[in-house]
GROMACS .gro file of C-alpha atoms in nm:
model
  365
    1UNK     CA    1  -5.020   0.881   1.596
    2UNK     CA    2  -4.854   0.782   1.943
    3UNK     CA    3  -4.593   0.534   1.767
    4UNK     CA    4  -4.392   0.448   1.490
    5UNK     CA    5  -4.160   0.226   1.377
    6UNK     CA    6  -3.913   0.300   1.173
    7UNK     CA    7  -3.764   0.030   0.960
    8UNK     CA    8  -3.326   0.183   0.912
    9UNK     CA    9  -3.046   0.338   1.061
   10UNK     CA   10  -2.887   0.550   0.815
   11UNK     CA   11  -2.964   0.982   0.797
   12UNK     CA   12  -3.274   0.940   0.653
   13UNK     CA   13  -3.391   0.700   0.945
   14UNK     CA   14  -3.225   0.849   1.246
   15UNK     CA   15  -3.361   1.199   1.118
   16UNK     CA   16  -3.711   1.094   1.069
   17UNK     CA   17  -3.662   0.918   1.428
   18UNK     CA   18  -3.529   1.266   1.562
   19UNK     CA   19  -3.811   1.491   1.409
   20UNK     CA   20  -4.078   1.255   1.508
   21UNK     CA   21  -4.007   1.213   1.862
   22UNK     CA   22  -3.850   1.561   1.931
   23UNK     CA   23  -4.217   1.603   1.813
   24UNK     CA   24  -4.325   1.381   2.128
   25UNK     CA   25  -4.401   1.056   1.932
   26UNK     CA   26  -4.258   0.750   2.018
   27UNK     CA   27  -4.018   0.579   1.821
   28UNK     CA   28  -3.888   0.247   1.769
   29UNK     CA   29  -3.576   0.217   1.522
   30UNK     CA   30  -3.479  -0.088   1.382
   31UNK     CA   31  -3.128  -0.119   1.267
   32UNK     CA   32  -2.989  -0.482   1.065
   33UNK     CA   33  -2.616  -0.337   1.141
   34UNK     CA   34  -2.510  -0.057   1.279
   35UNK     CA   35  -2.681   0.262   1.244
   36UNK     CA   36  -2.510   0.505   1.020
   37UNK     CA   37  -2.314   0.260   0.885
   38UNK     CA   38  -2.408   0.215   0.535
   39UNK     CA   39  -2.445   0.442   0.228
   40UNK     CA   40  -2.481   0.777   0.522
   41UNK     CA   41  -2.136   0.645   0.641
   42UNK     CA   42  -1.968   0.633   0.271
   43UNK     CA   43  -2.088   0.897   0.097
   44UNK     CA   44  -1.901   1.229   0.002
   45UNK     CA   45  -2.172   1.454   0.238
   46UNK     CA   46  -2.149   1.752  -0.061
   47UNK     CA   47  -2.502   1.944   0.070
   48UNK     CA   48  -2.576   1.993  -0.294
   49UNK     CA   49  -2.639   1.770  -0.620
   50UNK     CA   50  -2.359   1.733  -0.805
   51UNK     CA   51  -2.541   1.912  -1.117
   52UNK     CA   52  -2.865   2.075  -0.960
   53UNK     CA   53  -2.996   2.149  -1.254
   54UNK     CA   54  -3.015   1.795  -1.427
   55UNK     CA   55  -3.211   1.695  -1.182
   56UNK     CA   56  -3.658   1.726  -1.182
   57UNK     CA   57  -3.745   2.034  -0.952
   58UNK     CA   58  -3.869   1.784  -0.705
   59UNK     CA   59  -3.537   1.714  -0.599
   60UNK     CA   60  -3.404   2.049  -0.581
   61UNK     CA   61  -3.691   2.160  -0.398
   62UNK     CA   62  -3.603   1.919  -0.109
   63UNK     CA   63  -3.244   2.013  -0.114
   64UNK     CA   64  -3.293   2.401  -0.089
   65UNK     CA   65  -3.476   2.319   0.202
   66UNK     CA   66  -3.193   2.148   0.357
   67UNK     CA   67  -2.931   2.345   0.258
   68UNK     CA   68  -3.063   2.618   0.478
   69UNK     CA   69  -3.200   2.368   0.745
   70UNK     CA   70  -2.812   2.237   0.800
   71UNK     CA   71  -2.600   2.509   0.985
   72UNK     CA   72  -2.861   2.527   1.254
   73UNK     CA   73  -2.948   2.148   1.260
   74UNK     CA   74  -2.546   2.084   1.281
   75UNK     CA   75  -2.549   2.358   1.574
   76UNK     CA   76  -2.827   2.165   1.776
   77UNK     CA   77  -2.664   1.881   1.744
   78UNK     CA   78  -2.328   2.034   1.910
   79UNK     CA   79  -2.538   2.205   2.160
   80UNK     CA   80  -2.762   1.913   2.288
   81UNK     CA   81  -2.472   1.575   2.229
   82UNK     CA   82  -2.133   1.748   2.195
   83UNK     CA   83  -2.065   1.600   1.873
   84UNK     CA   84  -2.002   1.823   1.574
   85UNK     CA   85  -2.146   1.689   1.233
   86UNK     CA   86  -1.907   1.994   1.089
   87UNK     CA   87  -2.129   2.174   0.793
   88UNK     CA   88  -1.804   2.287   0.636
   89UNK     CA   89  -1.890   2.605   0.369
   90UNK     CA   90  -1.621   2.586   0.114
   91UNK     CA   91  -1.779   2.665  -0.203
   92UNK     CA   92  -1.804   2.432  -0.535
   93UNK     CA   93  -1.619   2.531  -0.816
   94UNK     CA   94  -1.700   2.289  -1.168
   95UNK     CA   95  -1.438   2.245  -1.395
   96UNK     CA   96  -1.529   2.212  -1.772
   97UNK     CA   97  -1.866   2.178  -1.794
   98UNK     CA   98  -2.031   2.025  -2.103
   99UNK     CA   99  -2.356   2.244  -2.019
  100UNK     CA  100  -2.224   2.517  -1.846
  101UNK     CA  101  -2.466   2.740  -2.009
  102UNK     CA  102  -2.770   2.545  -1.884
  103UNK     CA  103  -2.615   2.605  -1.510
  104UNK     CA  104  -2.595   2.939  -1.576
  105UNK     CA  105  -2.934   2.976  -1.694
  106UNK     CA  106  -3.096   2.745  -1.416
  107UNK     CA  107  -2.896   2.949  -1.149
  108UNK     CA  108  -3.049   3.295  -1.299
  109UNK     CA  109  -3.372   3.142  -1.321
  110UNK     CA  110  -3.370   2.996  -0.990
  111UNK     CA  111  -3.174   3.329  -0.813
  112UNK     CA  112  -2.853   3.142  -0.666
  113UNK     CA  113  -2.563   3.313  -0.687
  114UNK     CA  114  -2.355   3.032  -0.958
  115UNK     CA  115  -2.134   3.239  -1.218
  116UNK     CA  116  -1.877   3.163  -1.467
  117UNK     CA  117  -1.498   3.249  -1.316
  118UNK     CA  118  -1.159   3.260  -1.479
  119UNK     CA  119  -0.948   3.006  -1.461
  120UNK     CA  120  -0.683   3.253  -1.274
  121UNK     CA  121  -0.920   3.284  -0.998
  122UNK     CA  122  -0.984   2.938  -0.939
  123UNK     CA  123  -0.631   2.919  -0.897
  124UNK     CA  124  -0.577   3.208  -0.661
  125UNK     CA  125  -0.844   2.980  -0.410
  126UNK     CA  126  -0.738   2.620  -0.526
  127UNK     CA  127  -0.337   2.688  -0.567
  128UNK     CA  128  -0.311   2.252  -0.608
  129UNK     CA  129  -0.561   2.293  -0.878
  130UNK     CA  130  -0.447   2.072  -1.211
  131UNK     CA  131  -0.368   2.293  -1.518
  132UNK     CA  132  -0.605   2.083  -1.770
  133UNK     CA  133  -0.862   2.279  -1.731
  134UNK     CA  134  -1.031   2.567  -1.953
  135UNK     CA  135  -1.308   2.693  -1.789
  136UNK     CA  136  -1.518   2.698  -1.445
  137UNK     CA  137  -1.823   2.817  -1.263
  138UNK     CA  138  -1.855   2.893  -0.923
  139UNK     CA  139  -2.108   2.852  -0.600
  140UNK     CA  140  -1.978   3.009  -0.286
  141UNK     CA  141  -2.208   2.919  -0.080
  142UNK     CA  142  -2.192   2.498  -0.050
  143UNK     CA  143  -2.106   2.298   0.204
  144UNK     CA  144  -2.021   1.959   0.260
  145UNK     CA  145  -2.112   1.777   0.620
  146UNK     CA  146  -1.935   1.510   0.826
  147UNK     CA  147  -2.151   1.256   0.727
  148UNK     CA  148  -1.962   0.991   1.000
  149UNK     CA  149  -2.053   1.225   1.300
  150UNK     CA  150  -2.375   1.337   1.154
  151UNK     CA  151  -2.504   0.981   1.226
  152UNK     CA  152  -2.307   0.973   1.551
  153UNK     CA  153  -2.459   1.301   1.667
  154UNK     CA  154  -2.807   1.174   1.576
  155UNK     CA  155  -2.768   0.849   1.693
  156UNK     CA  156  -2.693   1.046   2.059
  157UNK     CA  157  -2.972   1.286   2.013
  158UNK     CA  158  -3.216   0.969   2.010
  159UNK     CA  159  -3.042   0.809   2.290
  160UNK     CA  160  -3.111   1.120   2.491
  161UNK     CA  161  -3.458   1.106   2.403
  162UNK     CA  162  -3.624   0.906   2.660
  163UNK     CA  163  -3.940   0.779   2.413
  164UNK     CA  164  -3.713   0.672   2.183
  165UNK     CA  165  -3.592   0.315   2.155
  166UNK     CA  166  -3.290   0.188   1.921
  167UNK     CA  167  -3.310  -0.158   1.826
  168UNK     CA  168  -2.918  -0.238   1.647
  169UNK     CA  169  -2.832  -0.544   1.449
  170UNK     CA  170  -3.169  -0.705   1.405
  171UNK     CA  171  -3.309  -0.807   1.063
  172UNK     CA  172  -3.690  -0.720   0.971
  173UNK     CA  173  -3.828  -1.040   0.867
  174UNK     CA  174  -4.220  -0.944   0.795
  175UNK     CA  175  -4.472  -0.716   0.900
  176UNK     CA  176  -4.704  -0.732   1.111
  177UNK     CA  177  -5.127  -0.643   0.969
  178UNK     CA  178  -5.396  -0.642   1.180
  179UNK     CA  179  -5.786  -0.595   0.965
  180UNK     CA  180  -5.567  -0.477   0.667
  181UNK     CA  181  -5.349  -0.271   0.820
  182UNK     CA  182  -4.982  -0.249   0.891
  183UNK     CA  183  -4.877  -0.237   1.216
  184UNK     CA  184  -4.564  -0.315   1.318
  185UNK     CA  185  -4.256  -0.549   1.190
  186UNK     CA  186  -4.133  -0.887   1.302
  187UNK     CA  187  -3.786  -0.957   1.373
  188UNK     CA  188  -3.617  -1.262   1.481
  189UNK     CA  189  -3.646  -1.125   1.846
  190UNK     CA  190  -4.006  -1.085   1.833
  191UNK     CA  191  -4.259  -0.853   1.668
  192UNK     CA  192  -4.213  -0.502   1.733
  193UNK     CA  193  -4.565  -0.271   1.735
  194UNK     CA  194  -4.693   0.072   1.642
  195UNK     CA  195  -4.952   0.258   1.458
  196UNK     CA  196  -4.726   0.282   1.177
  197UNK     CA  197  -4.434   0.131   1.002
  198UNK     CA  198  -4.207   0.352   0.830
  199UNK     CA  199  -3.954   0.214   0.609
  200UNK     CA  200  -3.629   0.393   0.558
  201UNK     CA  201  -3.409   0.102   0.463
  202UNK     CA  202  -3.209   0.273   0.163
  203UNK     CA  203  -3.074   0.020  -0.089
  204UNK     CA  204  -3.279  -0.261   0.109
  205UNK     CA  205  -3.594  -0.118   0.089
  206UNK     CA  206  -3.764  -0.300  -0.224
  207UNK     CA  207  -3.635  -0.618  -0.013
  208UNK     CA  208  -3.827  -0.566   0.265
  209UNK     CA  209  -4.145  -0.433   0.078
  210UNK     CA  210  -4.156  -0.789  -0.188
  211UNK     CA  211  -4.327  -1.019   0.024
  212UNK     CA  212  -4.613  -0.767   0.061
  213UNK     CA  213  -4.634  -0.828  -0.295
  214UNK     CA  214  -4.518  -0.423  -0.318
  215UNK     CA  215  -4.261  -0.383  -0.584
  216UNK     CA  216  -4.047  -0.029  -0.509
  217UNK     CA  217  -3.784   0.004  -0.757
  218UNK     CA  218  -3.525   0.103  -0.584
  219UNK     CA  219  -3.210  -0.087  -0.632
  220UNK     CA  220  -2.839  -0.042  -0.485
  221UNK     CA  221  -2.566   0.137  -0.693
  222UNK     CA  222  -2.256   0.088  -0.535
  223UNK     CA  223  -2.029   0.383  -0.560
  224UNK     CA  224  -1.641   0.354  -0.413
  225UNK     CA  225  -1.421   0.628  -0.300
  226UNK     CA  226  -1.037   0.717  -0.165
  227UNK     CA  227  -0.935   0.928   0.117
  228UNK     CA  228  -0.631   1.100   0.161
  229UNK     CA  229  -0.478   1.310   0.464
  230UNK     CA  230  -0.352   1.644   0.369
  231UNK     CA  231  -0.281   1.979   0.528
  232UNK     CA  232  -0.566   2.134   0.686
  233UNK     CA  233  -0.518   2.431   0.410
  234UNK     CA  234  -0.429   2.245   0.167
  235UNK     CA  235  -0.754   2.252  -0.019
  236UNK     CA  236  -0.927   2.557  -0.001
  237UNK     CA  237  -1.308   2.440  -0.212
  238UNK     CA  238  -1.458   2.159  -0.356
  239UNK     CA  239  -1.400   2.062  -0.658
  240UNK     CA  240  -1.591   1.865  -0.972
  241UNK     CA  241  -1.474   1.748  -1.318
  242UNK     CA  242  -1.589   1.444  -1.543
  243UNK     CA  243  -1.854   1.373  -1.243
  244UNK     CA  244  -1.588   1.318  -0.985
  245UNK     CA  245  -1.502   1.504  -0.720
  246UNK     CA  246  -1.302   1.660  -0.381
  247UNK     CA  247  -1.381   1.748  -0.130
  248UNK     CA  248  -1.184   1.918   0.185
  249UNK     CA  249  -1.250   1.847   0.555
  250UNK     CA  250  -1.180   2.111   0.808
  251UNK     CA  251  -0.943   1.876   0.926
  252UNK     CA  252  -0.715   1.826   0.614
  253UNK     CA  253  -0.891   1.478   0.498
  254UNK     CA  254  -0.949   1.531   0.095
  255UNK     CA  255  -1.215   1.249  -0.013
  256UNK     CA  256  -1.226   1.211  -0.392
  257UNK     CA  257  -1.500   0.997  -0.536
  258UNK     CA  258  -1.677   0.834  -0.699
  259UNK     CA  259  -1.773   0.523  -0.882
  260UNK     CA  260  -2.102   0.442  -1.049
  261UNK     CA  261  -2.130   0.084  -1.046
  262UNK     CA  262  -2.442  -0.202  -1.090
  263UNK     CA  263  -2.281  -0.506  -0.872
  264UNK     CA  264  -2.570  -0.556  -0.665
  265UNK     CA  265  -2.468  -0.549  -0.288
  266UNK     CA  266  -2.147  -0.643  -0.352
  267UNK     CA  267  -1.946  -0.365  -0.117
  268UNK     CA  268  -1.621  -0.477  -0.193
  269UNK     CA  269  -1.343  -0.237  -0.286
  270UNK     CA  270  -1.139  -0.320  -0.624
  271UNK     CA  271  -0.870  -0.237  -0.745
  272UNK     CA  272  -0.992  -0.122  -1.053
  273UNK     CA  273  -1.199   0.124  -0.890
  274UNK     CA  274  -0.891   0.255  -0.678
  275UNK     CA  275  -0.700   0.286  -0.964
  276UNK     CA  276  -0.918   0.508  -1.138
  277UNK     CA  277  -0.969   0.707  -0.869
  278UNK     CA  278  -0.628   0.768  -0.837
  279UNK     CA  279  -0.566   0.902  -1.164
  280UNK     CA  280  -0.900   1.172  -1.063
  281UNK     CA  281  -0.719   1.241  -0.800
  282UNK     CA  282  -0.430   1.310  -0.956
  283UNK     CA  283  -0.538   1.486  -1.238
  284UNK     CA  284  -0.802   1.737  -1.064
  285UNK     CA  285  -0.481   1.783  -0.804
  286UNK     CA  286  -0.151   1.650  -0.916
  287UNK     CA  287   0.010   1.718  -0.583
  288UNK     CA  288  -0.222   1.379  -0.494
  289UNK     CA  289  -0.036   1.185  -0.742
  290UNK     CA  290   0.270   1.134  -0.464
  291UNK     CA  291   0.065   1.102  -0.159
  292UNK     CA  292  -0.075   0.789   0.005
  293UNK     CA  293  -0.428   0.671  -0.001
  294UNK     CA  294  -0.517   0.615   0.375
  295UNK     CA  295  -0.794   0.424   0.298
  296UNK     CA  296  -1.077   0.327   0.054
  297UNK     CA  297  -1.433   0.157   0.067
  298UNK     CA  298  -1.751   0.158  -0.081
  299UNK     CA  299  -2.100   0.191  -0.036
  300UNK     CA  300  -2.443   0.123  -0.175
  301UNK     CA  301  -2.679   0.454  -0.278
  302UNK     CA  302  -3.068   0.375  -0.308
  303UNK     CA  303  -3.137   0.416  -0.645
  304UNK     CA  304  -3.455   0.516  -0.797
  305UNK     CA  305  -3.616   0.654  -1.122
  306UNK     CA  306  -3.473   1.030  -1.160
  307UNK     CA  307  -3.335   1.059  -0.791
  308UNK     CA  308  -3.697   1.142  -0.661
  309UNK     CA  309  -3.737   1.003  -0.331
  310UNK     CA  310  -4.075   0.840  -0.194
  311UNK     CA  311  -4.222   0.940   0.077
  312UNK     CA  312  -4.591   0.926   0.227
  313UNK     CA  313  -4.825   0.661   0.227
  314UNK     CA  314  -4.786   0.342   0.016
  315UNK     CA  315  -5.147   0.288  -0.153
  316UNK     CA  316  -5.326  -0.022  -0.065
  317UNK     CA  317  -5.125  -0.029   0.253
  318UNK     CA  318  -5.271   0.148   0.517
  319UNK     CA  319  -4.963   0.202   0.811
  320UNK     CA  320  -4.711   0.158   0.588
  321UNK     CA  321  -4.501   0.473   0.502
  322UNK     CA  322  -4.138   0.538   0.275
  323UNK     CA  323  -3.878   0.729   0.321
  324UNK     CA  324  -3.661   0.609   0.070
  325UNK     CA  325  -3.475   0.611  -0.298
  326UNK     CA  326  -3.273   0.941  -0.229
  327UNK     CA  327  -2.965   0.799  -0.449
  328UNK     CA  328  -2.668   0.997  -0.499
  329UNK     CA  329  -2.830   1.294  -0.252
  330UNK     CA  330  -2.941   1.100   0.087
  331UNK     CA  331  -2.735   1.353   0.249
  332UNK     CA  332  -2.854   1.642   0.056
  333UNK     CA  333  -3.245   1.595   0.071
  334UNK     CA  334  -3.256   1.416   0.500
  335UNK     CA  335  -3.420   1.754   0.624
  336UNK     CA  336  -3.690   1.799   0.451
  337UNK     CA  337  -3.804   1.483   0.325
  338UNK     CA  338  -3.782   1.383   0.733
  339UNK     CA  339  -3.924   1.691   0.772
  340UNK     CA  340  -4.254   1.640   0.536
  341UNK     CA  341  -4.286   1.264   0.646
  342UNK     CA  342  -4.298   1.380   1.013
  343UNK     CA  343  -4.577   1.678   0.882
  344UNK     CA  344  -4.771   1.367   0.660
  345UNK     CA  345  -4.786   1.139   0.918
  346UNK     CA  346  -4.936   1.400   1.177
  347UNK     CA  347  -5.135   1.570   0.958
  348UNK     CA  348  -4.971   1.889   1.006
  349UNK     CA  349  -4.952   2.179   0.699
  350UNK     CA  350  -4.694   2.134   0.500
  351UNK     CA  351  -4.382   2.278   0.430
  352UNK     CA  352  -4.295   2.133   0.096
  353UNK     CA  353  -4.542   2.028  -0.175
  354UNK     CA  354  -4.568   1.645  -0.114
  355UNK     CA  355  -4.719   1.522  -0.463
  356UNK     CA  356  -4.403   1.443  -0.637
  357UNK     CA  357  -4.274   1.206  -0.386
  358UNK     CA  358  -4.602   1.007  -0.329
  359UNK     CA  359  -4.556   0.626  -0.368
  360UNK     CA  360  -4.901   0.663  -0.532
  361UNK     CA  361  -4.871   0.581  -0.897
  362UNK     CA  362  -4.487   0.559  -0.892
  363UNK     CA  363  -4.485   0.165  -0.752
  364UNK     CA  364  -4.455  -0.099  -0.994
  365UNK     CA  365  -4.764  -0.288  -1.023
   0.00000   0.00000   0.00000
């Protein structure tokens, strides 16, 4: 293929923009807003599920592949742009967990270094740490990214590109078929062609996919967080407890998140939620309790059934590609599920086993 079109502006779509025409395709990006600026924007950026091993090996698989795709992806980016998307390796330490044997067991069966720690030792790296805690495991090796100026640095990687073209705050309104076929997208300033469409949209994706008569159940979750400025060795890891979370910045910034909430695409922050957060905060690192929250938002995750992603071809719809439903771990998986659309869509081998993320059988019908 000579062209695509790739329907988003978040990681997943300025990635698969990236590895495509870095690959010497060109690429047309469609953006309805600003690109990055949506759930890449608000998540945390932890470069691991929060419990790897609740999740179906399909989604594991992906992120092991990024994990060790990051550090030299972040370098690239610093080399080529100047702009630092700052793959901070902190370490994870969870506090309390209900299945803490079944981590332990998953990390032995899967060979990553995650072990139960004392409680004394937690505190000798986390000296803020709360004191209602009883027990904790530990993974040195995870990182969390800059998720902000990882879409900045892509979105000036593509813009260096010169067979790449960004197209910012217009809204896909169809697609365009020619003899069956997909092959392109219409917008209100005209249709935009290619040999293939690939949508990346995120929470918007089923939108754009309905009046094909596709149904891809992928709906938003909104999920808020709170952000606090702190020494820059003030917090020394990540930490997780009761599914929340913070996490450090090189910089000093703690984030602590996050919500789970069904309100559509309602983005707005509430009081509630800040509230709640607060008392997280507070309790995984009392020292928090006193300090002022600098600011808070939210943002809308893809969701999907189990957190498995789709990506390849959708059936019945020659041209049309996903890249979509990541959830809670855009972020986590953008490497290699860019990375195996880009090998699907030229027909290269494969890197990572592509069955379990096939639209194919998983679309509503």
């Amino acid at each position: 293929m000579t062209k695509i079109v790739v329907v988003g502006g978040g990681v997943i779509g300025l990635l698969s923009a990236w590895m495509l025409a870095r690959d010497g395709v060109a690429v047309e990006l469609i953006e309805r807003g600003q690109t990055g600026h949506e759930a890449s924007w608000a998540g945390g950026g932890i470069v691991s599920p929060l419990y790897p091993w609740r999740y179906d090996p399909a989604v594991t698989a992906l992120s092991e592949w990024s994990q060790a795709f990051y550090p030299a992806l972040a370098e690239r980016l610093l080399v080529e742009v100047g702009v630092d998307p700052e793959v901070h390796v902190t370490g994870l330490y969870w506090l309390d967990l209900e299945d803490e044997a079944k981590a332990l067991a998953w990390a032995q069966a899967q060979g990553l270094p995650l072990e139960a720690v004392s409680l004394e030792r937690v505190r000798a790296a986390v000296p803020v740490l709360g004191h209602g805690f009883a027990r904790a495991i530990h993974m040195p090796g995870v990182a969390n990214v800059r998720n902000p100026r990882l879409g900045r640095a892509l979105r000036a990687a593509l813009e260096a590109l010169p067979n790449v073209q960004v197209h910012e705050h217009q809204v896909v309104t169809g697609f365009v078929e020619h003899a069956g076929r997909i092959g392109g997208v219409r917008t209100a300033a005209g249709a935009i062609e290619g040999d293939a469409v690939v949508v990346a949209a995120g929470a918007w994706s089923g939108d754009l996919l309905a009046p094909l008569g596709v149904t891809l159940p992928v709906e938003p979750v909104k999920g808020q967080m709170i952000l606090y400025r702190c020494a820059a060795d003030f917090l020394g890891s990540m930490v997780l407890a009761k599914g929340r979370y913070a996490i450090p910045r090189r910089d000093g910034h703690v984030l602590v998140g996050s919500t789970l909430e069904q309100a559509g695409y309602d983005k707005t922050p509430t009081d509630e939620a800040l509230a709640s957060l607060r008392a997280t905060a507070a309790e995984l690192i009392p020292a928090l309790a006193s300090a002022p929250v600098i600011r808070q938002w939210a943002g809308l995750r893809p969701g999907s059934p189990e957190g498995i992603p789709f990506i390849g071809e959708v059936p019945g719809r020659k041209g049309l590609w996903l890249n979509c439903g990541h959830y809670r771990n855009g972020l986590v998986l953008a490497p290699a599920s860019c990375r195996l659309l880009a090998d699907l869509l030229q027909g290269r081998r494969l890197e990572i086993a592509p069955s379990p993320y096939a639209p194919k059988g998983r679309l509503v019908r």
